[in-house]
Coordinates of C-alpha atoms and ligand atoms in Angstrom, one line a residue:
M1 CA 0.7 5.6 -29.0
Q2 CA 1.0 1.8 -29.3
V3 CA 1.9 0.1 -25.1
T4 CA 2.3 -3.4 -23.8
V5 CA -1.0 -4.8 -21.3
W6 CA -0.8 -8.3 -19.3
Q7 CA -4.3 -8.1 -18.9
A8 CA -7.5 -10.5 -17.6
P9 CA -9.6 -11.1 -20.0
G10 CA -12.6 -12.0 -17.2
P11 CA -13.3 -12.7 -13.4
K12 CA -10.2 -14.6 -11.9
A13 CA -8.6 -15.3 -15.1
A14 CA -5.0 -15.6 -15.5
L15 CA -3.6 -12.8 -17.0
Q16 CA -2.8 -12.3 -21.1
R17 CA -0.1 -9.8 -22.9
A18 CA -1.3 -7.6 -24.6
S19 CA -1.1 -5.0 -27.0
A20 CA -3.0 -2.0 -26.9
Q21 CA -3.7 2.1 -28.1
L22 CA -2.9 4.6 -24.5
P23 CA -5.0 6.8 -24.7
E24 CA -3.0 10.6 -24.8
P25 CA -2.4 12.1 -22.0
G26 CA -4.8 14.4 -20.0
L27 CA -3.4 18.3 -19.9
D28 CA -2.4 17.2 -16.7
E29 CA -1.3 13.9 -17.0
V30 CA 2.5 12.1 -17.2
V31 CA 3.0 9.0 -19.1
I32 CA 5.3 7.4 -17.5
E33 CA 7.3 3.5 -19.0
V34 CA 7.3 1.4 -16.6
E35 CA 10.4 -0.3 -14.9
H36 CA 8.6 -2.3 -11.7
C37 CA 5.8 -2.8 -10.7
G38 CA 5.0 -4.2 -7.1
L39 CA 1.8 -6.9 -6.9
C40 CA -0.6 -6.2 -4.2
H41 CA -3.1 -8.1 -2.6
S42 CA -5.9 -5.5 -3.6
D43 CA -4.7 -6.6 -7.1
L44 CA -6.5 -9.7 -6.8
S45 CA -8.8 -9.0 -5.2
M46 CA -9.3 -6.5 -8.6
I47 CA -8.9 -9.5 -11.1
D48 CA -11.6 -11.3 -9.0
N49 CA -14.6 -8.9 -8.8
A50 CA -14.8 -9.0 -5.4
W51 CA -15.2 -5.2 -4.6
G52 CA -18.2 -5.8 -8.0
M53 CA -16.1 -3.0 -9.4
S54 CA -14.2 -4.6 -11.9
R55 CA -14.2 -4.4 -15.8
Y56 CA -12.6 -6.5 -17.8
P57 CA -9.8 -6.5 -19.9
L58 CA -8.4 -5.4 -16.5
V59 CA -4.7 -4.1 -15.7
P60 CA -4.3 -4.6 -12.7
G61 CA -1.4 -3.4 -11.0
H62 CA -0.4 -0.2 -8.9
E63 CA 2.7 -0.3 -7.5
A64 CA 4.3 1.6 -10.0
V65 CA 8.4 2.4 -10.6
G66 CA 9.2 4.5 -13.8
R67 CA 10.7 7.4 -16.3
V68 CA 8.8 9.7 -17.3
V69 CA 8.5 9.8 -21.4
A70 CA 5.4 12.5 -22.0
V71 CA 3.1 14.9 -20.9
G72 CA 0.3 16.4 -21.3
S73 CA 0.0 20.2 -22.4
D74 CA 0.0 21.6 -19.3
V75 CA 2.4 19.5 -17.3
D76 CA 5.9 20.8 -17.4
S77 CA 8.1 19.9 -20.0
A78 CA 11.1 19.6 -17.8
L79 CA 9.0 16.3 -15.8
I80 CA 10.5 14.1 -19.1
G81 CA 13.2 11.6 -17.3
Q82 CA 11.9 12.4 -13.6
R83 CA 11.2 9.4 -12.4
R84 CA 8.5 9.3 -10.4
G85 CA 6.0 5.6 -8.5
V86 CA 2.3 6.2 -9.0
G87 CA 0.4 4.2 -6.1
W88 CA -4.0 3.0 -5.4
I89 CA -4.8 6.5 -6.4
S90 CA -3.9 8.4 -10.1
G91 CA -5.8 11.4 -9.8
S92 CA -8.5 13.7 -7.9
C93 CA -10.4 17.2 -8.9
R94 CA -7.6 19.2 -7.6
H95 CA -10.6 22.3 -7.4
C96 CA -12.5 20.3 -3.2
P97 CA -12.2 21.4 -0.4
L98 CA -10.9 17.9 0.6
C99 CA -8.1 18.0 -2.6
L100 CA -7.6 21.7 -1.1
G101 CA -6.5 20.5 2.2
G102 CA -4.6 17.7 1.5
T103 CA -6.7 15.1 2.2
G104 CA -7.4 15.0 -2.2
N105 CA -7.3 10.1 -1.4
L106 CA -11.1 11.2 -0.1
C107 CA -11.5 13.2 -2.6
A108 CA -15.3 11.9 -4.1
S109 CA -13.8 12.3 -7.8
L110 CA -10.6 9.9 -7.0
E111 CA -9.4 8.1 -10.1
A112 CA -7.6 4.5 -8.7
T113 CA -4.8 3.7 -10.9
I114 CA -7.3 -0.4 -11.8
V115 CA -11.1 1.2 -11.2
G116 CA -12.0 2.8 -15.1
R117 CA -7.7 3.1 -15.5
R118 CA -5.4 0.9 -17.1
G119 CA -2.8 0.1 -14.2
G120 CA 1.2 -0.3 -14.0
F121 CA 1.3 -4.2 -15.4
A122 CA 2.3 -2.3 -18.5
S123 CA 4.9 -0.2 -20.4
H124 CA 3.5 2.5 -20.0
V125 CA 1.3 3.9 -17.1
L126 CA -1.0 7.6 -16.9
A127 CA -0.8 9.2 -14.7
H128 CA -2.0 12.7 -12.9
Q129 CA 1.3 14.9 -12.1
D130 CA 0.1 15.1 -8.7
W131 CA 0.0 11.8 -7.7
A132 CA 3.0 10.5 -9.7
I133 CA 5.9 11.1 -6.9
P134 CA 9.4 12.4 -7.2
L135 CA 11.5 9.7 -5.5
P136 CA 14.2 11.0 -3.8
Q137 CA 18.0 10.5 -4.1
G138 CA 18.8 7.4 -1.6
L139 CA 15.8 4.8 -2.3
D140 CA 16.5 2.3 -4.9
P141 CA 13.6 2.3 -7.7
A142 CA 13.3 -0.9 -8.5
A143 CA 12.4 -2.2 -4.3
A144 CA 9.9 1.2 -4.0
G145 CA 7.3 0.4 -5.4
P146 CA 5.7 -1.5 -3.3
L147 CA 5.9 1.6 -1.3
F148 CA 3.5 3.7 -2.7
C149 CA 0.3 1.4 -2.1
G150 CA 1.8 -0.9 0.6
G151 CA 3.6 2.0 2.1
I152 CA 1.7 5.2 2.2
T153 CA -1.2 2.4 2.9
V154 CA 0.3 1.7 6.7
F155 CA 2.3 5.3 6.4
S156 CA -0.9 6.9 7.1
P157 CA -2.1 6.8 10.4
L158 CA 1.1 7.7 11.5
I159 CA 1.6 10.9 9.8
D160 CA -3.0 11.5 9.3
E161 CA -3.2 10.5 13.1
G162 CA -0.8 12.9 14.1
I163 CA 0.4 9.7 16.6
S164 CA 3.5 10.7 19.3
P165 CA 6.9 9.0 18.7
T166 CA 6.8 8.4 22.7
A167 CA 4.1 5.7 21.4
R168 CA 3.1 2.1 22.3
V169 CA 2.2 0.1 18.3
A170 CA 1.4 -2.5 18.1
V171 CA 1.3 -4.5 14.3
V172 CA -0.4 -7.5 13.4
G173 CA 0.2 -9.0 11.2
I174 CA 4.0 -9.0 9.6
G175 CA 2.8 -9.3 6.2
G176 CA 3.6 -6.8 2.8
L177 CA 2.1 -4.5 5.2
G178 CA 2.8 -5.2 8.6
H179 CA 7.2 -5.9 7.5
L180 CA 6.6 -2.2 6.1
A181 CA 4.6 -1.1 9.4
L182 CA 7.3 -2.1 11.4
Q183 CA 10.1 -0.4 9.6
F184 CA 7.5 3.4 9.2
C185 CA 6.9 2.9 13.9
R186 CA 10.7 2.4 14.6
A187 CA 11.9 5.6 12.5
W188 CA 9.1 7.0 14.2
G189 CA 10.4 6.8 17.2
C190 CA 7.5 4.4 18.6
E191 CA 7.3 1.7 21.1
V192 CA 6.9 -1.5 18.3
T193 CA 5.0 -4.6 18.9
A194 CA 4.6 -7.2 16.3
I195 CA 1.7 -10.0 16.6
T196 CA 1.8 -13.1 14.4
T197 CA 0.3 -16.8 14.5
N198 CA 3.1 -17.2 12.8
L199 CA 6.2 -17.0 15.3
S200 CA 8.4 -18.3 12.8
K201 CA 8.9 -14.5 11.3
A202 CA 9.8 -13.7 15.2
E203 CA 13.7 -12.8 13.9
E204 CA 12.7 -11.1 10.7
A205 CA 9.7 -8.9 12.7
R206 CA 12.9 -7.9 15.3
G207 CA 15.0 -7.2 11.1
F208 CA 12.0 -4.5 11.3
G209 CA 12.7 -3.1 14.1
A210 CA 10.1 -4.8 16.2
H211 CA 11.4 -4.6 19.7
A212 CA 8.7 -7.6 20.6
V213 CA 7.0 -10.5 19.7
L214 CA 4.1 -11.5 20.6
G215 CA 1.9 -14.6 19.2
L216 CA -2.2 -13.9 18.7
D217 CA -2.7 -15.8 21.4
Q218 CA -0.9 -13.7 23.8
L219 CA -2.9 -10.3 23.1
A220 CA -5.2 -11.3 26.2
Q221 CA -1.7 -11.1 28.4
H222 CA -1.2 -7.9 27.3
S223 CA -4.6 -5.4 28.7
G224 CA -4.4 -1.9 28.3
H225 CA -1.0 -1.5 27.0
F226 CA -1.0 0.4 22.7
D227 CA -1.7 3.5 23.0
L228 CA -1.6 2.7 18.5
I229 CA -3.2 -0.9 17.0
I230 CA -2.5 -1.5 13.6
N231 CA -4.5 -4.4 11.9
T232 CA -3.7 -5.2 8.0
V233 CA -5.2 -8.5 8.4
N234 CA -8.4 -9.3 6.5
H235 CA -10.1 -12.1 8.3
S236 CA -12.3 -11.4 12.2
L237 CA -10.0 -10.8 14.8
D238 CA -11.3 -12.1 19.2
W239 CA -11.7 -7.5 18.5
P240 CA -12.4 -7.4 22.6
V241 CA -9.2 -8.8 23.3
V242 CA -7.8 -6.6 20.8
L243 CA -10.0 -3.8 22.0
G244 CA -8.8 -4.8 25.1
A245 CA -5.0 -4.2 24.9
L246 CA -5.6 -0.2 24.2
A247 CA -4.8 2.0 26.9
P248 CA -7.2 4.7 27.4
L249 CA -7.7 6.5 24.1
G250 CA -6.1 3.9 22.1
R251 CA -6.6 3.7 18.8
L252 CA -7.9 1.1 16.5
H253 CA -6.5 0.8 13.4
Q254 CA -8.4 -0.8 10.5
L255 CA -6.5 -1.6 7.4
G256 CA -7.0 -4.9 6.3
A257 CA -10.0 -5.1 4.5
V258 CA -12.1 -7.9 6.4
L259 CA -15.8 -8.5 5.2
E260 CA -17.9 -9.2 8.0
P261 CA -19.2 -6.5 9.4
L262 CA -16.5 -5.7 12.9
S263 CA -18.7 -6.3 16.0
I264 CA -17.4 -4.2 18.7
P265 CA -17.8 -4.4 22.4
A266 CA -19.7 -0.5 23.1
F267 CA -17.8 0.2 26.7
A268 CA -13.9 -1.2 25.5
L269 CA -15.1 1.9 24.2
I270 CA -16.7 4.0 26.3
A271 CA -15.6 3.7 30.1
T272 CA -11.6 5.2 28.3
R273 CA -12.3 6.5 25.3
R274 CA -11.1 3.6 22.6
S275 CA -12.1 4.8 18.7
V276 CA -11.4 2.7 16.0
T277 CA -11.0 4.0 12.8
G278 CA -10.0 3.6 9.1
S279 CA -8.1 4.9 5.7
P280 CA -7.5 4.1 2.4
T281 CA -3.4 5.2 1.4
S282 CA -2.7 9.1 2.0
S283 CA -2.5 12.6 0.5
P284 CA 0.1 13.0 -2.4
A285 CA 1.6 14.9 0.5
S286 CA 1.9 12.4 2.9
L287 CA 3.3 10.4 -0.3
L288 CA 5.8 12.3 0.0
K289 CA 6.9 13.3 3.0
M290 CA 6.5 8.8 2.5
V291 CA 9.3 8.8 0.5
E292 CA 11.2 11.6 2.3
L293 CA 11.1 9.9 5.7
C294 CA 12.3 6.4 4.2
S295 CA 15.1 7.5 2.4
R296 CA 16.6 9.1 5.2
H297 CA 15.6 6.2 6.7
Q298 CA 17.2 3.2 4.7
I299 CA 12.9 2.0 4.9
V300 CA 13.3 -0.7 1.8
P301 CA 10.3 -3.0 1.4
Q302 CA 11.5 -6.8 1.2
V303 CA 11.0 -8.2 -2.3
E304 CA 11.6 -11.2 -4.8
H305 CA 11.5 -9.9 -7.9
L306 CA 10.3 -12.5 -11.2
P307 CA 10.4 -10.9 -14.8
M308 CA 6.6 -9.3 -15.5
D309 CA 6.0 -12.8 -18.2
R310 CA 6.1 -14.3 -15.1
I311 CA 3.0 -12.8 -13.8
N312 CA 0.9 -15.2 -13.5
E313 CA 3.4 -17.0 -11.2
A314 CA 3.2 -14.4 -8.9
I315 CA -0.6 -13.7 -8.8
D316 CA -0.5 -17.7 -8.3
R317 CA 2.0 -17.4 -5.3
L318 CA 1.1 -14.5 -3.9
R319 CA -2.7 -15.6 -3.4
R320 CA -0.9 -19.2 -1.5
G321 CA 0.6 -16.6 0.9
D322 CA 4.1 -17.1 -0.7
V323 CA 5.7 -14.5 -0.7
R324 CA 8.4 -12.6 1.8
Y325 CA 6.2 -10.0 1.6
R326 CA 6.8 -8.6 -2.1
F327 CA 6.9 -9.6 -5.0
V328 CA 7.7 -6.5 -7.8
L329 CA 8.2 -7.2 -11.5
D330 CA 10.4 -5.9 -13.5
A331 CA 9.5 -4.8 -17.2
P332 CA 11.8 -6.3 -20.1
A333 CA 14.8 -4.5 -20.8
Ligands
ZN1 ZN1 -11.3 16.8 -4.6
ZN2 ZN1 -2.5 -1.9 -3.5

């Protein structure tokens, strides 16, 4: 099958529209005709080979939504026509203790959508059926794409770490991840504080569910307060101050991919049993629960749409941080 892709020919290159041969779907794979695909910061890291694992030509895009148009021989043909979403992960082995135990996002045989595979900036994308998540009624398919990477990334600490609805939660950074984290934490029942260096976003943060908005430099005045701090920022912070803002037993959950080591004072952990954790998206089970919660609570990414042919404009603007809060590229009509 001939398909259209938007691909980077080499590191840091602009994407070019091209034609490619789509492989036959594997036994348990589905072919999705892409309607919409969100643009994530990880797409930029992969285009730039910032993590040293990019292969070119590289087709980015890992927040894809579209309809199933073909299935592998082990997949029920009733899936054809269903609308499904695909995120960072397209497949896992399904047989190891992690997959069987419901933590398939930690599988050693994980297949990432844009690592050695072609992603969602394309007319069609392949995924294993477990990782192609059905969209429930009430979820707008045009805006849902960013839930499948950005959304599940911030939903993971709540569901996978068993956060209580009575928890006091702070979200650091009000961007593509943070604006979704605020919505999830509010729906979860928590006391929600948004923390930003850009207080011009304060009103929008309250609209996303924040009970309070603090400047990052005000965090030192809230020592011992938060049960969970979700950090979406990918550069170093004043870690002793951030840890000091945690209550006893509190958790700093790191989602921003800071490249330099985190410098953590041991006593900030020892005296109060605080912990520092992180997570890479989540399992298909958590994805299914996430979209259901989004449908029930009208949790929606705030997106700006551009046609797929203007992908390079979206990439340039995301590099400058010029988007509130996520781009979604739409397939040609
Ligand atoms: Zn596995
Ligand atoms: Zn992503």
